[in-house]
CSV table of C-alpha atoms and ligand atoms in Angstrom, one decimal:
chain,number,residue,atom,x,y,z
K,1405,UNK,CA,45.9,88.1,-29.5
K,1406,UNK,CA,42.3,87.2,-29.3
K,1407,UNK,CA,40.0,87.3,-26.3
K,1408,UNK,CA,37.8,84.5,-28.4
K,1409,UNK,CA,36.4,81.9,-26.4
K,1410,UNK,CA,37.1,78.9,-26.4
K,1411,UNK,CA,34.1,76.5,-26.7
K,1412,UNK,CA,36.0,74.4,-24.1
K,1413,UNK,CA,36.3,77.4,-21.6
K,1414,UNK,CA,33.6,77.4,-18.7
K,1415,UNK,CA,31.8,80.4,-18.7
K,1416,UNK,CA,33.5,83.0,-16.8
K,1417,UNK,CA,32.5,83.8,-13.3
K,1418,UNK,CA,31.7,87.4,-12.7
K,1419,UNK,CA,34.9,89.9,-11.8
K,1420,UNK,CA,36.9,87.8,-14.3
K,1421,UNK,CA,38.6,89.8,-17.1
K,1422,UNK,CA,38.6,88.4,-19.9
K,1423,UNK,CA,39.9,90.8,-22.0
K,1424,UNK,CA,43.5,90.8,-21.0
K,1425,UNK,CA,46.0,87.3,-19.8
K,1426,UNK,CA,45.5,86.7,-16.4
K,1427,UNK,CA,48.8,85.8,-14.4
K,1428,UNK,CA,46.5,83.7,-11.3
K,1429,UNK,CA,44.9,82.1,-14.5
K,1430,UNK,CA,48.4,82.0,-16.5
K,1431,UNK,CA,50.1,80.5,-13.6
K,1432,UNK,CA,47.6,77.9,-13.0
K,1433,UNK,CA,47.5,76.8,-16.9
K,1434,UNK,CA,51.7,76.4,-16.2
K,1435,UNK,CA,50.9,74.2,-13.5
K,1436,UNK,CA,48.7,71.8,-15.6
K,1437,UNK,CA,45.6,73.6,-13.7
K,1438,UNK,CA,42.2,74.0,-15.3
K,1439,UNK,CA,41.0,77.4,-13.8
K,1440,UNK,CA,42.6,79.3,-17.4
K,1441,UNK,CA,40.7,80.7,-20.7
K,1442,UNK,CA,42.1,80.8,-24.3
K,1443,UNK,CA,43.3,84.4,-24.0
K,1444,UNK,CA,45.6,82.4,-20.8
K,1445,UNK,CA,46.5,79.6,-22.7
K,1446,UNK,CA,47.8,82.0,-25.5
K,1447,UNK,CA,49.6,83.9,-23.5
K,1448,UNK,CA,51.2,81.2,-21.8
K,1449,UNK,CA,52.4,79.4,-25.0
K,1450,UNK,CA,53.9,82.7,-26.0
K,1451,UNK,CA,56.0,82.3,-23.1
K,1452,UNK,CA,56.5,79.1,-23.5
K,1453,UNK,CA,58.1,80.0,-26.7
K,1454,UNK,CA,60.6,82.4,-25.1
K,1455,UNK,CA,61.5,80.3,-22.1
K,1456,UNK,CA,61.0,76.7,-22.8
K,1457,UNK,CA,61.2,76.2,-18.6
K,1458,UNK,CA,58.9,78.3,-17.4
K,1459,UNK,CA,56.0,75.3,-16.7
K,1460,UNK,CA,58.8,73.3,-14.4
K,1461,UNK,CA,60.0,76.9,-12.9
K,1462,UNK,CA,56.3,77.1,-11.6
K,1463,UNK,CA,56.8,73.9,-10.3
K,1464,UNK,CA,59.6,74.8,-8.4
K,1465,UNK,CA,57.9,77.6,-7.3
K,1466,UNK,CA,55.2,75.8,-5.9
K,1467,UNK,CA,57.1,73.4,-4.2
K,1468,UNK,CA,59.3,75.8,-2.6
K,1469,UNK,CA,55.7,76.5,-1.3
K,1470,UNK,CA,55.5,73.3,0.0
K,1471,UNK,CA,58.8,72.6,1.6
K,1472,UNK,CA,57.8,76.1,3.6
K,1473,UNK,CA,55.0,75.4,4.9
K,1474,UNK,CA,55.8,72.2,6.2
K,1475,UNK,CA,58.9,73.2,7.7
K,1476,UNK,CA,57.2,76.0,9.5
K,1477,UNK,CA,54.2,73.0,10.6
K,1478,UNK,CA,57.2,71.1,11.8
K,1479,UNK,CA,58.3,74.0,14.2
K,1480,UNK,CA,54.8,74.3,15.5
K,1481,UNK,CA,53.1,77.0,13.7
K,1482,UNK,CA,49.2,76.2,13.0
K,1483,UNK,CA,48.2,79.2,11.2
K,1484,UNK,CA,48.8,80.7,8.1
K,1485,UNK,CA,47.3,83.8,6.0
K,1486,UNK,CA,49.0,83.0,2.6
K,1487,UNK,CA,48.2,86.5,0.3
K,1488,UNK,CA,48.6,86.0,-3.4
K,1489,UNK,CA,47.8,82.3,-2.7
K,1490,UNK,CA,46.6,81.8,-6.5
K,1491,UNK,CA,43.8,79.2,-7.9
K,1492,UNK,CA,44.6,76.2,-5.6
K,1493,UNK,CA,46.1,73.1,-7.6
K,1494,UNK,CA,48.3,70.6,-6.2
K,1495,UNK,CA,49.9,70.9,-2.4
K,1496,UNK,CA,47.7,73.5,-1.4
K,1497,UNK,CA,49.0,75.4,2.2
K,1498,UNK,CA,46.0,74.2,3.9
K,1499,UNK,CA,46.1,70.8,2.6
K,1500,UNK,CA,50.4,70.1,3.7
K,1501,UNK,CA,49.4,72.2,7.0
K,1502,UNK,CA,46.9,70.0,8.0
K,1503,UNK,CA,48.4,67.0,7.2
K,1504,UNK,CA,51.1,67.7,9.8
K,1505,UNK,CA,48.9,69.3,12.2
K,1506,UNK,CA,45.5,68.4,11.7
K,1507,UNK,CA,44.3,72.0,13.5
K,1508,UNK,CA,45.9,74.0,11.4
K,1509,UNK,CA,44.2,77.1,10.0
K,1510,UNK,CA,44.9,79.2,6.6
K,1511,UNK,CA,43.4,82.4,5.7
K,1512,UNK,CA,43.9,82.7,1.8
K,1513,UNK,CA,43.8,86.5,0.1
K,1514,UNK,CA,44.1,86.7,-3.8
K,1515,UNK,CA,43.4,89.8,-5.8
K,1516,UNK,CA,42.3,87.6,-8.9
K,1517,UNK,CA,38.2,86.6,-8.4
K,1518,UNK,CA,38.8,83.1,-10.0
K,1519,UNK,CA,41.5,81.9,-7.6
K,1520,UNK,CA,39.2,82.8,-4.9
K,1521,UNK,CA,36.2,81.3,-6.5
K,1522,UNK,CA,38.3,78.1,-6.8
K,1523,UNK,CA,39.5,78.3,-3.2
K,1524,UNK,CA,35.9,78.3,-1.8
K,1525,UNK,CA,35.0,75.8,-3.6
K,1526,UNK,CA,37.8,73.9,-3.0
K,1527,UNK,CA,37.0,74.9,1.0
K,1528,UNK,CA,33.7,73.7,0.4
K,1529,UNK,CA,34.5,70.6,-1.1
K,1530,UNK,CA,36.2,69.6,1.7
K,1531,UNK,CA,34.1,70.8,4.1
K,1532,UNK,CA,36.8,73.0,5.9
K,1533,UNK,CA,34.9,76.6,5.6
K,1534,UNK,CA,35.2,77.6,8.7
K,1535,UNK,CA,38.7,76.1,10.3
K,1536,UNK,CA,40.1,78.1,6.5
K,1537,UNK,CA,39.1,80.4,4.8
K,1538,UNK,CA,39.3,82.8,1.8
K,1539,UNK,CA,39.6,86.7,0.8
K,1540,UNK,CA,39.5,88.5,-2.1
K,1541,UNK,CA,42.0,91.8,-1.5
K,1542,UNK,CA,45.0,93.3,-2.6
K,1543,UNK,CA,48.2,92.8,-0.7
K,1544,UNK,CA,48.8,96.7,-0.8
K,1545,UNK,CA,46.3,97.1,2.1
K,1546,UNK,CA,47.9,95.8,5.0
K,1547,UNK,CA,45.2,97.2,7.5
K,1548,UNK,CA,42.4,96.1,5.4
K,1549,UNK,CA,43.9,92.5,4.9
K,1550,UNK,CA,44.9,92.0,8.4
K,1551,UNK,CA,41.1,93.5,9.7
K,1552,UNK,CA,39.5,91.3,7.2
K,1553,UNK,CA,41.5,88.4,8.0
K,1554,UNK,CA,41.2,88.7,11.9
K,1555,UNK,CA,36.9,88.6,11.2
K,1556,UNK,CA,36.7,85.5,9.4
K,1557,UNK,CA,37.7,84.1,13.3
K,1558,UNK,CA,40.1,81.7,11.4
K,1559,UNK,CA,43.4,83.2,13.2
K,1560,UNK,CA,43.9,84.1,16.9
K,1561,UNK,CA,46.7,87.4,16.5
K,1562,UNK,CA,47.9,86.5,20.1
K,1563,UNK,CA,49.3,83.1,18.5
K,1564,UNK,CA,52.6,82.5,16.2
K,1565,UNK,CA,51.2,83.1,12.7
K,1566,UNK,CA,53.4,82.0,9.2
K,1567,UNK,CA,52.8,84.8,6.5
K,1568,UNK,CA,53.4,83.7,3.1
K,1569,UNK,CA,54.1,85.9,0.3
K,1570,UNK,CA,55.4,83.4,-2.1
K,1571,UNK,CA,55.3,84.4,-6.0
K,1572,UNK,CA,54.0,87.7,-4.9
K,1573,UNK,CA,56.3,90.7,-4.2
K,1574,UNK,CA,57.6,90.7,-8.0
K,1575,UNK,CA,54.3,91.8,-9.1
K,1576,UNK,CA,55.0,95.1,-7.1
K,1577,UNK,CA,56.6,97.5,-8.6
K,1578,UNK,CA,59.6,99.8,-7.6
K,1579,UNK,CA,57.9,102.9,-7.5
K,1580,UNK,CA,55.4,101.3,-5.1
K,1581,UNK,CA,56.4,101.6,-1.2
K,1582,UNK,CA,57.0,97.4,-1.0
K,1583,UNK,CA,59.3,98.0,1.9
K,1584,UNK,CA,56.9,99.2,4.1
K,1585,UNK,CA,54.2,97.5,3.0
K,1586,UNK,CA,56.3,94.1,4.6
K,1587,UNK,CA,57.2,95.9,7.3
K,1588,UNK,CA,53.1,96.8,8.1
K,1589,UNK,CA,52.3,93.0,7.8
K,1590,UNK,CA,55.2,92.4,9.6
K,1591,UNK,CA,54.2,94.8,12.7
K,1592,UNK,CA,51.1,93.0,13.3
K,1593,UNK,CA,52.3,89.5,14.3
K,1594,UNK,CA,53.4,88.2,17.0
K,1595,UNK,CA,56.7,87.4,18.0
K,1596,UNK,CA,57.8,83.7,17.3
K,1597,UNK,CA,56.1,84.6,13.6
K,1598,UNK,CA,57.3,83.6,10.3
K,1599,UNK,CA,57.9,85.2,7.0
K,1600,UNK,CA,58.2,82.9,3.9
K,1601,UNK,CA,59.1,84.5,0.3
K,1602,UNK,CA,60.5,84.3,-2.9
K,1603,UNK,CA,61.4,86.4,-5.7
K,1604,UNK,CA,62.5,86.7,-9.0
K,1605,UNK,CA,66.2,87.9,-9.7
K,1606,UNK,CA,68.9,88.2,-12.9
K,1607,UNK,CA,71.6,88.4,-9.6
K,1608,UNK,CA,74.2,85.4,-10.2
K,1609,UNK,CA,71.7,83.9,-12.8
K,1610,UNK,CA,73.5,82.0,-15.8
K,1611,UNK,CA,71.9,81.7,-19.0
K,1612,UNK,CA,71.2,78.6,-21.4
K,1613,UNK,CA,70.8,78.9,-25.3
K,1614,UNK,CA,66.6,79.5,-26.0
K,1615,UNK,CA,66.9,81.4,-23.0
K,1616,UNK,CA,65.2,84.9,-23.9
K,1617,UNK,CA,63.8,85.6,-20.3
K,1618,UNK,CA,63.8,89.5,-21.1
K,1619,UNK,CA,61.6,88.7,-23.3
K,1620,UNK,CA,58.9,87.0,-21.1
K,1621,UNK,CA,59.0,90.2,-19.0
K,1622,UNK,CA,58.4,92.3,-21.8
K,1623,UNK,CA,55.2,89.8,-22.5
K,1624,UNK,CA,54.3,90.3,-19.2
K,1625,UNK,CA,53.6,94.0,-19.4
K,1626,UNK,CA,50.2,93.0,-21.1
K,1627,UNK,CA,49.2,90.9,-18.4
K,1628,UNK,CA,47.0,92.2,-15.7
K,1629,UNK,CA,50.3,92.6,-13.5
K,1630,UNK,CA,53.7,92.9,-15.0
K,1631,UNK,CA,56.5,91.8,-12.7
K,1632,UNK,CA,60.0,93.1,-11.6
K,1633,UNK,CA,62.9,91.6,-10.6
K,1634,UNK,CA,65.2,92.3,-7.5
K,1635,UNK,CA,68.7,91.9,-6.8
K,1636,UNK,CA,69.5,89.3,-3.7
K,1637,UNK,CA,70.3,92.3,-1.4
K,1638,UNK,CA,66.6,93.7,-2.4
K,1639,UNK,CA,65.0,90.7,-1.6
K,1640,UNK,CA,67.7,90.0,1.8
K,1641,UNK,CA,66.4,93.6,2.7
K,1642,UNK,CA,62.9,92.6,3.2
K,1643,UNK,CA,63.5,90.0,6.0
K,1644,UNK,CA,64.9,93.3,8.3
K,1645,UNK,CA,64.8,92.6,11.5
K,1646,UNK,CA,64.1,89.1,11.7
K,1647,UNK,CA,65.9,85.8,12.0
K,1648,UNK,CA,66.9,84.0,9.0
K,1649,UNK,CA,66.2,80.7,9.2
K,1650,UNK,CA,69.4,78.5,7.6
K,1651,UNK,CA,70.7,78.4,4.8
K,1652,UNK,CA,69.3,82.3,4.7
K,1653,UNK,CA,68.3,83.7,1.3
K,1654,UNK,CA,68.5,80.5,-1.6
K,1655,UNK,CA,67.7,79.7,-4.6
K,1656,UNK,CA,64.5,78.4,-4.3
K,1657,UNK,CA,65.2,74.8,-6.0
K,1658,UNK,CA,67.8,73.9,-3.4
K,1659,UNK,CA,65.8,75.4,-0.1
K,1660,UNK,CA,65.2,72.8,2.5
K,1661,UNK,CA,65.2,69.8,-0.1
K,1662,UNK,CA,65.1,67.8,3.1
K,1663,UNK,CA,61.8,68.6,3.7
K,1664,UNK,CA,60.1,66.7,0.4
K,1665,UNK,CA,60.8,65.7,-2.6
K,1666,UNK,CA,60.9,67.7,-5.0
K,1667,UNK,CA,61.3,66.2,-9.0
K,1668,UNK,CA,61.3,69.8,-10.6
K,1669,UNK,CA,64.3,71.2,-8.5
K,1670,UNK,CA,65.9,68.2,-9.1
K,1671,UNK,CA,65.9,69.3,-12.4
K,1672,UNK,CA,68.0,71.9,-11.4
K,1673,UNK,CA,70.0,70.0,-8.8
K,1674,UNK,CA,73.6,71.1,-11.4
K,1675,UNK,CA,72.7,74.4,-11.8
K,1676,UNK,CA,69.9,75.8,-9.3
K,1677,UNK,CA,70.9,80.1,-10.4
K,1678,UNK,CA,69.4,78.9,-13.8
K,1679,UNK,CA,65.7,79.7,-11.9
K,1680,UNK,CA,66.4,82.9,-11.2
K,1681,UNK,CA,64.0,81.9,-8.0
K,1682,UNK,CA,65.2,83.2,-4.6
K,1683,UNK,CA,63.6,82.2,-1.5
K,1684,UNK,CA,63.9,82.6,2.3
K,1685,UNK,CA,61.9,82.2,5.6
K,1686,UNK,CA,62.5,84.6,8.5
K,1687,UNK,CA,61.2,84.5,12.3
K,1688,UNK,CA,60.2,87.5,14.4
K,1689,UNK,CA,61.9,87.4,17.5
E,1024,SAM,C1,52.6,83.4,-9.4
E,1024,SAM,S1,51.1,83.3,-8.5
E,1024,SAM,C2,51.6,82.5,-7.0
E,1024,SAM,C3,50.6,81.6,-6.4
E,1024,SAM,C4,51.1,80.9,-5.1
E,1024,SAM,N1,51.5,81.9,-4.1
E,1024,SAM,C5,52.2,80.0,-5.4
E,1024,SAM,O1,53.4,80.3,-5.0
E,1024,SAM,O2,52.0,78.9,-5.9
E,1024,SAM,C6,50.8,85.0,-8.0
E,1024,SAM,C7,49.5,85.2,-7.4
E,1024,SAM,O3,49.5,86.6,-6.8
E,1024,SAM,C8,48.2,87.2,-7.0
E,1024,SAM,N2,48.4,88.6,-7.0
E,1024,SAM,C9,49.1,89.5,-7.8
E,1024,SAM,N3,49.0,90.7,-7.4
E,1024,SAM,C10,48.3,90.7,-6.2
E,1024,SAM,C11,47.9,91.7,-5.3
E,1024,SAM,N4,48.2,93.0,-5.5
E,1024,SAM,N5,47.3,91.4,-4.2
E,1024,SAM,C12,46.9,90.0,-4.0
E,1024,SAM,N6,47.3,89.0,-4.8
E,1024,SAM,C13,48.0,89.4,-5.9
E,1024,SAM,C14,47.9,86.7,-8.4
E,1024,SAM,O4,46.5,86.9,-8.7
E,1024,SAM,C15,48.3,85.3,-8.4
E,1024,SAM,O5,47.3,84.4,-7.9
């Protein structure tokens, strides 16, 4: 692999490592975004190569994203801090949010500097810095997350709040203390808060020929955050203590499907294990 640039690629904005595949930037080329460099766009295609899905699996990803948010916008909620939000393409939490409840507030924290670059820009476009707003941090710092997030003024912590940690928790390891790393984020909300996630699993998955997905995990080791995948019960564990919103932990293509439309999990409409996406949303009582 080369970390050659491009002469398409934009110059890269300081804090961006070029010298290794990206997954914010990787995810985003999947998605048809343009916030990627060569050293992305190879990577990608080398996935690509080993699981011909992957670009319509981030699809379904994202609009699992959707069909969360604006099922918790439906119930009421009208703030949102969204960690490991990612360079903001189509159906951004913020943008479905808002268009149900036109107060609603999002606090967005990536650990990647170009998928916050784009989010302030994207703020700024739109002239909503201010009601939204963005941080760069890593999810593994509850305390400094949640301090951070209460000073940008964006989020009142004495009001229902929807964390979202969708296409995140796989990037943690299972040496790391995940569990109570939840749980911390968990502690500081409210009650009447929800929890939206998804994860990654080989539980109950079945397998199509030109399917090497062990493969794409070995790839992913060179990436700037290899991912790991969970069992159902490890993912179930994490919404402890709260109440599952039906149908309780799902594959994410079939979540909710009432609540958009949703052409890549229709896709998968015979066969939604084939993802190998779980999802679920959990209230605080
Ligand atoms: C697969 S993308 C998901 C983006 C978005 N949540 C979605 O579902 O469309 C994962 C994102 O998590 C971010 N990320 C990975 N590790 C992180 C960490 N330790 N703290 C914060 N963000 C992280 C990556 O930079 C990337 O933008």
């Amino acid at each position: 692999m080369t970390t050659q640039h491009d002469p398409i690629d934009p110059v890269a904005p300081e804090g961006v490592d070029l010298e290794r595949p990206n997954v914010a930037r990787v995810y985003d080329w999947f998605l048809g975004g343009s916030a990627n460099w060569a050293i992305d766009r190879e990577f990608g295609s080398q996935v690509l190569k080993q699981f011909p899905e992957v670009k319509t699996f981030a699809r379904v990803g994202r609009d699992f994203l959707g069909r969360g948010v604006g099922y918790l916008a439906r119930q009421g909620i009208t703030q949102f801090l969204d960690i490991g939000s990612g360079v903001p393409t189509v159906g951004n939490v913020h943008q479905i949010a808002s268009a149900i409840n036109p107060d609603s507030r999002v606090v967005y924290v990536d650990i990647e500097p170009v998928a916050v670059a784009h989010s302030q820009l994207l703020l700024e476009r739109e002239g909503l810095l201010g009601r939204h707003a963005v941080l760069q941090g890593d999810v593994r710092d509850p305390a400094d997350i949640w301090k951070r997030a209460l000073e940008t003024g964006v989020i009142d912590p004495r009001q229902p709040i929807g964390l979202v940690l969708v296409g995140l928790l796989y990037f943690l390891g299972p040496d790391e203390p995940v569990y109570e790393m939840v749980q911390r984020y968990l502690d500081f909300l409210p009650s009447g808060s929800y929890f939206l996630s998804s994860h990654l699993t080989e539980d109950g998955v079945t397998r199509k020929e030109g399917d090497n997905r062990e493969n794409v995990q070995e790839l992913y080791k060179k990436t700037s955050a290899p991912f790991h995948l969970r069992s159902r019960a490890e993912f179930t564990a994490f919404f402890d203590g709260l109440e599952l919103v039906e149908p309780g932990i799902d594959w994410m293509a079939t979540w909710h499907l009432d609540e958009a439309d949703s052409r890549a999990s229709d896709r998968f409409a015979d066969d939604p294990t084939f993802t190998g996406g779980l999802g679920g949303l959990g209230r605080k009582p």
